[in-house]
mmCIF file of C-alpha atoms in Angstrom:
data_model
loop_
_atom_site.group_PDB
_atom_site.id
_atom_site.type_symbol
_atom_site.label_atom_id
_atom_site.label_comp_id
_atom_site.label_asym_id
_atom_site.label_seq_id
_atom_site.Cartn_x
_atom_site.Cartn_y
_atom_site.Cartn_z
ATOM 1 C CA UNK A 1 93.973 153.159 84.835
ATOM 2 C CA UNK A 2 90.930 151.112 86.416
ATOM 3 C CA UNK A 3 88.754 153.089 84.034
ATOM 4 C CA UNK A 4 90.939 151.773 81.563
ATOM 5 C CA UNK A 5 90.838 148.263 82.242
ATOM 6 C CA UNK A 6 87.070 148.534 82.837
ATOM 7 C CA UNK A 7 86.064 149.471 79.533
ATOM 8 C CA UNK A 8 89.086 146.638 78.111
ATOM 9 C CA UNK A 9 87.335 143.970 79.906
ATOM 10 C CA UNK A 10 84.299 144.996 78.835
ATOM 11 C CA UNK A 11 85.265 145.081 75.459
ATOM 12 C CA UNK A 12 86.827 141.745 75.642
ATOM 13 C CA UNK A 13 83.927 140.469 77.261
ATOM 14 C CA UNK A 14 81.754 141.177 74.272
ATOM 15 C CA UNK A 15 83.861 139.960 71.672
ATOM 16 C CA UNK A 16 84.014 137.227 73.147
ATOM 17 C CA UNK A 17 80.886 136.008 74.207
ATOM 18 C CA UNK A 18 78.308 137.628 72.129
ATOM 19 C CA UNK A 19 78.382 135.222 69.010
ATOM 20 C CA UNK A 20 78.534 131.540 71.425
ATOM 21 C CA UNK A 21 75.966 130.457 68.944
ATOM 22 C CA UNK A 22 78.211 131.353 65.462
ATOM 23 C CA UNK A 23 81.370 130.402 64.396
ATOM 24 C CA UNK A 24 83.756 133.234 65.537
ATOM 25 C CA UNK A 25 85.643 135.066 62.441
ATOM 26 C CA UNK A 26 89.562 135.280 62.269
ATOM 27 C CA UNK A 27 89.872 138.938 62.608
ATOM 28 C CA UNK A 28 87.923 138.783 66.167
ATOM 29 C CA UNK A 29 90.159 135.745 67.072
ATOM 30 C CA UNK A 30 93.316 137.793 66.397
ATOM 31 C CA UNK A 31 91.468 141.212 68.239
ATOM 32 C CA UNK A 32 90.604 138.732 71.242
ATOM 33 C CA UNK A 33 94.111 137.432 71.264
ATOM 34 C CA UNK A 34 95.265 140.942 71.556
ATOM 35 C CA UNK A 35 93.219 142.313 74.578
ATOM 36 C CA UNK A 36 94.854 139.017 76.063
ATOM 37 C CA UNK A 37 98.267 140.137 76.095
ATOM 38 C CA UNK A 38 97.312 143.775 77.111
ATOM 39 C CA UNK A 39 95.018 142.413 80.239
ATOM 40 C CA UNK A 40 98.597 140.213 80.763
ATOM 41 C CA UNK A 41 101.205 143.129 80.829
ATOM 42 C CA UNK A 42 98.720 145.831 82.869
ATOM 43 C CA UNK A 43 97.986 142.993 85.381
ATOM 44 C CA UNK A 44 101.040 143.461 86.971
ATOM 45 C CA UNK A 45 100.582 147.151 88.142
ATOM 46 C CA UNK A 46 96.693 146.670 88.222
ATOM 47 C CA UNK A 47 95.086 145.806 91.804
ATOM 48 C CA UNK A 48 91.231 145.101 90.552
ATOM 49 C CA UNK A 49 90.405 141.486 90.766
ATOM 50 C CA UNK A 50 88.159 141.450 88.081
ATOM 51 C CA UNK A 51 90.910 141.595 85.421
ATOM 52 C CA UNK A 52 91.823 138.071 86.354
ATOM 53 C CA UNK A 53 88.347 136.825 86.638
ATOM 54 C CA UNK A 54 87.311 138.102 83.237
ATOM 55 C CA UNK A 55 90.505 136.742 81.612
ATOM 56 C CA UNK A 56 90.087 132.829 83.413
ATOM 57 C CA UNK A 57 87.703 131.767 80.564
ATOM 58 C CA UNK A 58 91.005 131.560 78.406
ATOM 59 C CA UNK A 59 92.424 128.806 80.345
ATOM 60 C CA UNK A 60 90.861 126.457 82.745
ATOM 61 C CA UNK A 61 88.678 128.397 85.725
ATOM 62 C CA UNK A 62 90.685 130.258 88.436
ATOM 63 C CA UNK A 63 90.049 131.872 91.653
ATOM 64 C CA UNK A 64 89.036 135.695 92.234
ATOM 65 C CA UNK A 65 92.622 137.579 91.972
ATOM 66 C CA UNK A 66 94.310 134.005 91.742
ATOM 67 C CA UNK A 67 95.947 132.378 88.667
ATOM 68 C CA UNK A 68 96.763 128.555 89.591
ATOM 69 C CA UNK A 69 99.423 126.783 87.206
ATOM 70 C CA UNK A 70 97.361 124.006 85.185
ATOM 71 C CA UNK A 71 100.365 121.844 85.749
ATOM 72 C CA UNK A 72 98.511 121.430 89.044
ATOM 73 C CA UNK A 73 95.590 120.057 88.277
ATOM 74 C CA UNK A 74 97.265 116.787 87.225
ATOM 75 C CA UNK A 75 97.248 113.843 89.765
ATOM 76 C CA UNK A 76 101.145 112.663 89.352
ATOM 77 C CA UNK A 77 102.045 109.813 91.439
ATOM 78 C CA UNK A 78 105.975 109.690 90.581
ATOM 79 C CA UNK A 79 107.843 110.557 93.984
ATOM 80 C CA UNK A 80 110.232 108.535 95.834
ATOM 81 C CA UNK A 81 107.433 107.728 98.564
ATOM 82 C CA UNK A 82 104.647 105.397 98.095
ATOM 83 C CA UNK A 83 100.978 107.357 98.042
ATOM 84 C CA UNK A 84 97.979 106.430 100.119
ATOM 85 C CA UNK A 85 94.986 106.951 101.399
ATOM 86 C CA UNK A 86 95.457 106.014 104.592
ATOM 87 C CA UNK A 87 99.209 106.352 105.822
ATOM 88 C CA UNK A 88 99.749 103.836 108.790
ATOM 89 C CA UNK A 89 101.073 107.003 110.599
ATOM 90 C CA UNK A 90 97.442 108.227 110.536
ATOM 91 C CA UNK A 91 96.368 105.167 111.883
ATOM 92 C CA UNK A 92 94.859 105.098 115.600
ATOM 93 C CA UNK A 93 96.003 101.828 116.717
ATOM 94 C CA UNK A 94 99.767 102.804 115.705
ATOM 95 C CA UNK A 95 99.742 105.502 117.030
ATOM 96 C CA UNK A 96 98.478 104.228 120.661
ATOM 97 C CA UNK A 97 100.931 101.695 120.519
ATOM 98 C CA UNK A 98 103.841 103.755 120.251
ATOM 99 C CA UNK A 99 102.548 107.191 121.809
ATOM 100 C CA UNK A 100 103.568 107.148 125.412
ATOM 101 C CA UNK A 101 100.486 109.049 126.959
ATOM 102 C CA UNK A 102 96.992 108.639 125.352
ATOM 103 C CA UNK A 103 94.693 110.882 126.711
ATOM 104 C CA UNK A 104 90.853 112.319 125.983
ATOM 105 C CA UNK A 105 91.419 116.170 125.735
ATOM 106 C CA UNK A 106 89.394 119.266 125.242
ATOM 107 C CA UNK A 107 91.142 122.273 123.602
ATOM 108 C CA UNK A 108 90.675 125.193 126.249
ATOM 109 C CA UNK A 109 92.732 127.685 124.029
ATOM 110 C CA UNK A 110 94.603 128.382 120.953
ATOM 111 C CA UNK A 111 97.543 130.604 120.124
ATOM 112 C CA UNK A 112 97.911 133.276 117.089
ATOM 113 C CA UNK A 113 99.930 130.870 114.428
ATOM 114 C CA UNK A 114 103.374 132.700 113.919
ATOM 115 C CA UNK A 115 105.631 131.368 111.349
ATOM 116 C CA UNK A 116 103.274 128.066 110.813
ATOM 117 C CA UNK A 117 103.417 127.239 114.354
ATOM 118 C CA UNK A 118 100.632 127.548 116.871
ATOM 119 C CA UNK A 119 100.174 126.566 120.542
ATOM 120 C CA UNK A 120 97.084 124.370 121.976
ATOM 121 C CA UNK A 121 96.550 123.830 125.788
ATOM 122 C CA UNK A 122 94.235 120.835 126.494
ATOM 123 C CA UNK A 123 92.431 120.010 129.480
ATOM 124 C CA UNK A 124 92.882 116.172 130.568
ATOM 125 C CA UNK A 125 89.625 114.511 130.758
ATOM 126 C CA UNK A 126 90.121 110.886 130.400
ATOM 127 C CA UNK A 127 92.928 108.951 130.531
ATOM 128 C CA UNK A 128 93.632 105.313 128.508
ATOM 129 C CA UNK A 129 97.380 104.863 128.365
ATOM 130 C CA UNK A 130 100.342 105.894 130.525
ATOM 131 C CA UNK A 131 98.404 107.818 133.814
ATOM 132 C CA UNK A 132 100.079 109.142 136.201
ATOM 133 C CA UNK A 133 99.441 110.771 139.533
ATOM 134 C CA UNK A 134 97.774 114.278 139.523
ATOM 135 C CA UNK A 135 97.664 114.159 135.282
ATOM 136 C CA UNK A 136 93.872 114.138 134.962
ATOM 137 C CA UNK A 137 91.914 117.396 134.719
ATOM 138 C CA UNK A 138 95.516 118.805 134.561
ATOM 139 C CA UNK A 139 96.362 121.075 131.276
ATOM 140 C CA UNK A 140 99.104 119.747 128.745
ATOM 141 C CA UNK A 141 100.288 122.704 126.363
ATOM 142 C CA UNK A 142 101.172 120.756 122.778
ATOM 143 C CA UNK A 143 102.683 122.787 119.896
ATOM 144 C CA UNK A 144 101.546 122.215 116.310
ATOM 145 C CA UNK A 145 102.759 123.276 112.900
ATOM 146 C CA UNK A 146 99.549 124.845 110.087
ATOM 147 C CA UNK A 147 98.278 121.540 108.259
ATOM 148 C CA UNK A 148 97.601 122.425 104.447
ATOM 149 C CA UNK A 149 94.731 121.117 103.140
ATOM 150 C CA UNK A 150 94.799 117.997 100.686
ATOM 151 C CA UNK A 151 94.377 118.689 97.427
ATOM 152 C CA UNK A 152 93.897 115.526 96.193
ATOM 153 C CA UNK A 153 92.496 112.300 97.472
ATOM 154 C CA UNK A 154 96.323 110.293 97.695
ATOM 155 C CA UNK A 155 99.409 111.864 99.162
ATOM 156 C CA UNK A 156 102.719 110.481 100.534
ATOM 157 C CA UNK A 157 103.175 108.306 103.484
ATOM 158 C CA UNK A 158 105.821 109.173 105.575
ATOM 159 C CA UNK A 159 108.604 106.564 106.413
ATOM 160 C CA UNK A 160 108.647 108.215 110.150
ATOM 161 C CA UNK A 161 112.838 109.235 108.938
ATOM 162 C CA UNK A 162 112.134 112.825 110.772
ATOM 163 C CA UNK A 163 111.481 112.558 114.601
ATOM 164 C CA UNK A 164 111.669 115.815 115.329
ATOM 165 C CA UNK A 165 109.654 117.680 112.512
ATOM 166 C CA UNK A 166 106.756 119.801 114.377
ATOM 167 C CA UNK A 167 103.588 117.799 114.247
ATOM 168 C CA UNK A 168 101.216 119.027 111.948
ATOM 169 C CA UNK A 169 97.301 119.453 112.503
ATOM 170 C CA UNK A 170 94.713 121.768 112.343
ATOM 171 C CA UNK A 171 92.578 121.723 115.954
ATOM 172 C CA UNK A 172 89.810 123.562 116.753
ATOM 173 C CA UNK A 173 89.115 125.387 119.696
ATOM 174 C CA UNK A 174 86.369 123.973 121.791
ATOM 175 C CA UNK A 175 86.982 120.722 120.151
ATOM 176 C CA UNK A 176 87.150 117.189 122.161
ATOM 177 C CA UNK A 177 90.263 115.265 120.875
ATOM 178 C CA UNK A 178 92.058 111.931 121.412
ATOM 179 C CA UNK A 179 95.540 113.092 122.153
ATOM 180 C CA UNK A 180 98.682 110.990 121.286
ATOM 181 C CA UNK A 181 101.869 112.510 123.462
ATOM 182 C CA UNK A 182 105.734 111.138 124.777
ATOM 183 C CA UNK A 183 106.688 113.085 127.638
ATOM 184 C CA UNK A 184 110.124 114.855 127.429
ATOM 185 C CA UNK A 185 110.451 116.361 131.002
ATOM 186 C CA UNK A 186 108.334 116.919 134.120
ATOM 187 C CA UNK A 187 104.937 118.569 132.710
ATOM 188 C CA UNK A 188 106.654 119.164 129.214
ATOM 189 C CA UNK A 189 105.123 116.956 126.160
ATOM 190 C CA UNK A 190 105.066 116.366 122.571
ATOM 191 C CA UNK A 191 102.400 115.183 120.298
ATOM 192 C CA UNK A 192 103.114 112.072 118.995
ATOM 193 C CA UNK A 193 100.437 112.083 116.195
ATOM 194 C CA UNK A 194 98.062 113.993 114.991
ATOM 195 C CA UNK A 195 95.296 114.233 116.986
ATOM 196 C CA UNK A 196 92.220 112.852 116.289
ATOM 197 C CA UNK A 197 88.474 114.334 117.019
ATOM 198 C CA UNK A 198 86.718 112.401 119.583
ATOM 199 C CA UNK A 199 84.318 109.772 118.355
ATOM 200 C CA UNK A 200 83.043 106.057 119.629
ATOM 201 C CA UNK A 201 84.494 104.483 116.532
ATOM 202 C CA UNK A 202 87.903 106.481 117.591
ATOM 203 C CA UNK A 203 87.462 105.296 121.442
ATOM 204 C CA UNK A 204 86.874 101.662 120.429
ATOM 205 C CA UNK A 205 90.219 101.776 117.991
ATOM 206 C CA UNK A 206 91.874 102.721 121.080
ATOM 207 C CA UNK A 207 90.745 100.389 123.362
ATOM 208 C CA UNK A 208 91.607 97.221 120.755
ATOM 209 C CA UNK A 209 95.176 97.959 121.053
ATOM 210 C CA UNK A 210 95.586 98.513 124.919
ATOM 211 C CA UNK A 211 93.134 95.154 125.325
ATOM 212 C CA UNK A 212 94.769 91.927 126.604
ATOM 213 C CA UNK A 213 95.371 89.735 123.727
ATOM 214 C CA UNK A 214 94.552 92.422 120.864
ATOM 215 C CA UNK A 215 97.813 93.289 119.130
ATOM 216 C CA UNK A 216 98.431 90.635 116.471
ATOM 217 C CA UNK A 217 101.084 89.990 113.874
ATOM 218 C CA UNK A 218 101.378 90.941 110.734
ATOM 219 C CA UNK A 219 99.732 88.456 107.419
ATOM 220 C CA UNK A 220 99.947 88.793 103.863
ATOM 221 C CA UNK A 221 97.704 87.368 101.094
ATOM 222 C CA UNK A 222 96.989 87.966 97.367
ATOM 223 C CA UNK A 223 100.423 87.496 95.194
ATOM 224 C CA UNK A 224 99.816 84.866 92.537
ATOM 225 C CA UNK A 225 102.512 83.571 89.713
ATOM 226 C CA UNK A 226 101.359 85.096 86.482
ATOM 227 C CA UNK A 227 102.903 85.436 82.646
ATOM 228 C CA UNK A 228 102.179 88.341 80.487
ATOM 229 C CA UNK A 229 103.597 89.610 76.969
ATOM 230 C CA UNK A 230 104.827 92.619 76.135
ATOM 231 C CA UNK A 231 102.723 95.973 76.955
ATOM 232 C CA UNK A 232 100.421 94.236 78.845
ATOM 233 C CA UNK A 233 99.178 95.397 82.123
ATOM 234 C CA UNK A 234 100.456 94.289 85.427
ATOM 235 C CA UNK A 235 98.309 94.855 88.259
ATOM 236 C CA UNK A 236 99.585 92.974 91.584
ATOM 237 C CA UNK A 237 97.005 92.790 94.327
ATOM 238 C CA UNK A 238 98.708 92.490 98.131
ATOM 239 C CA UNK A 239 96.093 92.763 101.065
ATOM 240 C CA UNK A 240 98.050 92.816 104.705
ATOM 241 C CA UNK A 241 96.440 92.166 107.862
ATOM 242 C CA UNK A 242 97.648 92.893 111.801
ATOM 243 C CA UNK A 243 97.084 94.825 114.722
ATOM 244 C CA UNK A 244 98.452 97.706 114.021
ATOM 245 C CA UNK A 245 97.917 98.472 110.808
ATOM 246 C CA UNK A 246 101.146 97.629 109.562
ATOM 247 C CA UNK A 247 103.325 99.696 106.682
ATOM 248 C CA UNK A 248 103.623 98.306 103.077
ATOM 249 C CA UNK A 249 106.841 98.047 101.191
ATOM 250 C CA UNK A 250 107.027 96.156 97.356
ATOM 251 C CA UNK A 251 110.341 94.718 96.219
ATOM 252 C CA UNK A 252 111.369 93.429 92.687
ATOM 253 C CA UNK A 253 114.383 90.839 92.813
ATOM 254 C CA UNK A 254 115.066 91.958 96.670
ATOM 255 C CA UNK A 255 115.237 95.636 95.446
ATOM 256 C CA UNK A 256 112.613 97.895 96.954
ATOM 257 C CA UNK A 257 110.220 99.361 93.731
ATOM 258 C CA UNK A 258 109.261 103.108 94.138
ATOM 259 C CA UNK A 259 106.302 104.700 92.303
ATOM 260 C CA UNK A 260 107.456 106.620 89.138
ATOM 261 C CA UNK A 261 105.465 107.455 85.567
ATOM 262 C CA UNK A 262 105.435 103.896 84.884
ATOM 263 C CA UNK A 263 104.960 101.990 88.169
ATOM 264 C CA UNK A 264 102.014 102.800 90.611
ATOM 265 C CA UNK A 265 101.946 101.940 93.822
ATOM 266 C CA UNK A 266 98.045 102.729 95.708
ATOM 267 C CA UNK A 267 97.478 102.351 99.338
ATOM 268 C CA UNK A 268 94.559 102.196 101.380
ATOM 269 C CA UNK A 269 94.313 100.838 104.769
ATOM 270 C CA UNK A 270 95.175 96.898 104.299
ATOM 271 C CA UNK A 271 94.824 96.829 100.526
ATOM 272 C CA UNK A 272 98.014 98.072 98.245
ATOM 273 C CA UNK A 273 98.075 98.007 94.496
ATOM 274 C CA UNK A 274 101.181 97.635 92.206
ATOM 275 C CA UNK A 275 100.645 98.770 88.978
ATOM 276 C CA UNK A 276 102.306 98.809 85.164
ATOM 277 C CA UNK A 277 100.423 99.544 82.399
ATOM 278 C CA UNK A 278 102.575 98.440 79.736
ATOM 279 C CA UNK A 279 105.319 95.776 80.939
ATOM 280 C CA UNK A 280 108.285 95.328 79.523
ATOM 281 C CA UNK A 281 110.523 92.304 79.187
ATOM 282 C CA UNK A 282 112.838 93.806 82.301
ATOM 283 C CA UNK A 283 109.797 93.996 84.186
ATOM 284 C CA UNK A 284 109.913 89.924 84.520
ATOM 285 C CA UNK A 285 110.902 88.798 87.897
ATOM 286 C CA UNK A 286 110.068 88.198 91.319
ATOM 287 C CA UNK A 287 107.693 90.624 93.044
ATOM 288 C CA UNK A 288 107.228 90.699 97.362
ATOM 289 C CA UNK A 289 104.782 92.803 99.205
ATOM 290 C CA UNK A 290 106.117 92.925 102.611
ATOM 291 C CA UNK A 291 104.157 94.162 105.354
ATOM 292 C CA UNK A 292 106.086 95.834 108.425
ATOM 293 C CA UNK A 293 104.492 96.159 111.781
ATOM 294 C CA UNK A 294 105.354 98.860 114.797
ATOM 295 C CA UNK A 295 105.453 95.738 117.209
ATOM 296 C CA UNK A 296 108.727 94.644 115.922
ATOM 297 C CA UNK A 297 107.523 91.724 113.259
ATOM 298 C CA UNK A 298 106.887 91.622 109.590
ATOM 299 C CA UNK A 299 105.184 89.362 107.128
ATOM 300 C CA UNK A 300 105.812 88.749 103.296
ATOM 301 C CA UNK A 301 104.134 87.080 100.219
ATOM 302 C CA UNK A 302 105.891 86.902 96.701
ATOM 303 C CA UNK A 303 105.084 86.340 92.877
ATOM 304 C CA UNK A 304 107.118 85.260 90.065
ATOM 305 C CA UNK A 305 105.958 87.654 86.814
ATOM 306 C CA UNK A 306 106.813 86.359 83.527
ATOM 307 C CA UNK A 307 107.377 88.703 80.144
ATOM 308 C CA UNK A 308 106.717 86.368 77.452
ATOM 309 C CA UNK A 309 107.672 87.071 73.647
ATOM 310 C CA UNK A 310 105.802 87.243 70.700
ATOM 311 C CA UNK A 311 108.434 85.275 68.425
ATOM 312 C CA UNK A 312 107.526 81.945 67.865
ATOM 313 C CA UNK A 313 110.143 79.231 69.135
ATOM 314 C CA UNK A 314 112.612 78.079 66.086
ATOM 315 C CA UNK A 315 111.457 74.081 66.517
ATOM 316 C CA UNK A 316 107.822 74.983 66.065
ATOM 317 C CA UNK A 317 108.283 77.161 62.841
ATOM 318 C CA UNK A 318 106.937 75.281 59.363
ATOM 319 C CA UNK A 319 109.179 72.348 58.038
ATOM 320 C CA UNK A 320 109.343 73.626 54.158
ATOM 321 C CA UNK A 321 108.005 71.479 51.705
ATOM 322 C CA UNK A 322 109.774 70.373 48.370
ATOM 323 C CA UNK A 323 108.584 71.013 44.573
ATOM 324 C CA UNK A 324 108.439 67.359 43.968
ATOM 325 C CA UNK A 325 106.581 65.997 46.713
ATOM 326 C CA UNK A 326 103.906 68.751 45.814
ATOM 327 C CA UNK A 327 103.934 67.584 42.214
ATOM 328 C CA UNK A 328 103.214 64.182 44.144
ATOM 329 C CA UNK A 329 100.687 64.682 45.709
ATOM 330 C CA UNK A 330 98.772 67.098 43.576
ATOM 331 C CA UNK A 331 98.852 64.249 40.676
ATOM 332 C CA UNK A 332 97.603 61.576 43.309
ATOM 333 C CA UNK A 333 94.855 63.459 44.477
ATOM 334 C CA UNK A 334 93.838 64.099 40.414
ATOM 335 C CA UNK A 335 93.932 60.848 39.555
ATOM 336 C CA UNK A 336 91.771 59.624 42.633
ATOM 337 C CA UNK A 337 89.046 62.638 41.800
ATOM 338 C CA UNK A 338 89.546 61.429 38.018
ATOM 339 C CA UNK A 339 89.071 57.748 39.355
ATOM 340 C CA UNK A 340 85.628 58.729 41.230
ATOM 341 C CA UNK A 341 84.218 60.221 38.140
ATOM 342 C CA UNK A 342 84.877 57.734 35.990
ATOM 343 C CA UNK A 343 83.052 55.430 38.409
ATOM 344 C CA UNK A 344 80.080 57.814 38.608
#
């Protein structure tokens, strides 16, 4: 059988590729088309990886042994969750303000990962929020759920509805982290966040929230009126400010928008984007970017958008004009020319 499928995807190999610089005949289209379907149906019993790898030129490229639906390849931003960037729960400052314990960590061991969950024990080595006696250089065990890698550069932000979902995060071992936990019992705690390597930028984040004086309300700027016609593009621009990094909500007539084909909604950091590329007359209405803070206080800015038609009002159509007083006027303006020439 792997001789078999050998000398097939050899075969298709050169049929394929040996005339890239002619225009390929019908018959080797059809023969081409049948190797195809005969690669396809001895796949499934065949364990060689090279089948697949020879027959990924069809399609788009795929990985050794590995056929990935193309479907995935698109960036779709329909969902009933707003994508981002940069979710406000990955944000350092909200998560120091509402994490209990915030502590500088090393990772002194990791556990096998067994059904997508994994154990880290971290050695205490510096302390900035919630110390307590005997809690530095102690060791704080923290269990984590297998983060999957991003596959694309947005993803959905998480309205923080599921308190008790495993937090998810990939940690090295070895690796110097700022930890974000709530304590549950006496020496038992859960991460709060995700924890975050170790960094002077990640340090001085920290240290703006817990500073007298640093956390600061909520602002929003950037909604202005504006009046579009039909297909158009809407494009609403809402930049938030506040310490935290507050979360960003959009509303049309006091009902909350979320992202679909049609209407895009982009975050990242203190800038979010409302998109439509083609408006519609039920798109007109009044638009709010509201901007909602972990401290308890929230901010909002709001825009009137108007769908305007492309029919012309009925009082400023043409006033028709009779037979007679063309006649009129035509004559008049003979005799006058008539009149000039005469003169001449």
């Amino acid at each position: 059988m792997k001789l078999l499928m050998d000398m097939s995807a050899r075969f298709l190999h050169g049929i394929t590729w040996s005339r890239t610089r002619s225009r390929r005949s019908l018959c080797d289209k059809v023969v081409f088309l049948v190797f195809v379907a005969i690669l396809v149906l001895l796949s499934g019993s065949c364990t060689d990886k090279n089948v697949l790898v020879t027959a990924a030129p069809i399609g788009r490229r795929a990985t050794t042994g590995q056929i990935v639906p193309s479907g995935l390849l698109r960036k779709s931003f329909s969902g009933g969750t707003a994508f981002s960037k940069s979710c406000p729960e990955d944000d350092v400052g909200v998560k120091t303000y509402l994490a209990q314990t915030v502590f500088e960590g090393k990772a002194r061991s990791r556990s096998p990962v067994r059904d997508g969950v994994y154990n880290v024990t971290f050695v205490v080595q510096q302390v900035y929020k919630g110390s307590e006696p005997g809690f530095l250089r102690s060791a704080v065990r923290l269990q984590f759920a297998e983060k999957a890698r991003a596959s694309n550069n947005f993803r959905k932000c998480d309205d923080g509805g599921n308190k008790n979902r495993v937090m998810r995060a990939n940690i090295t071992r070895g690796g110097k982290y700022i930890v974000f936990v709530d304590k549950i019992e006496q020496h038992i705690f859960k991460a709060r966040g995700e924890p975050v390597k170790r960094n002077e930028k990640i340090v001085k984040a920290v240290k703006e929230i817990l500073c007298q004086n640093c956390v600061r309300r909520p602002s929003v700027t950037g909604l202005h009126d504006i009046s579009l016609k039909p297909k158009d593009k809407l494009k609403h621009v809402c930049r938030v400010k506040g310490n935290p990094l507050p979360m960003v909500f959009w509303y049309k007539d006091g009902v909350r928008v979320q992202p679909s084909r049609r209407i895009r909604i982009h975050t990242k950091k203190r800038r979010s984007t409302l998109v439509i590329p083609k408006v519609r007359p039920e798109d007109a209405g009044v638009y709010r970017c509201e901007a909602k803070s972990v401290i308890g206080a929230d901010a909002n800015m709001t825009a009137r958008v108007t769908v305007v038609s492309d029919t012309r009002p009925e009082n400023n159509a043409p006033t028709a004009t009779r037979d007679s007083d063309v006649r009129i006027k035509t004559s008049s303006t003979v005799g006058v020319c008539i009149g000039l020439s005469s003169v001449t």
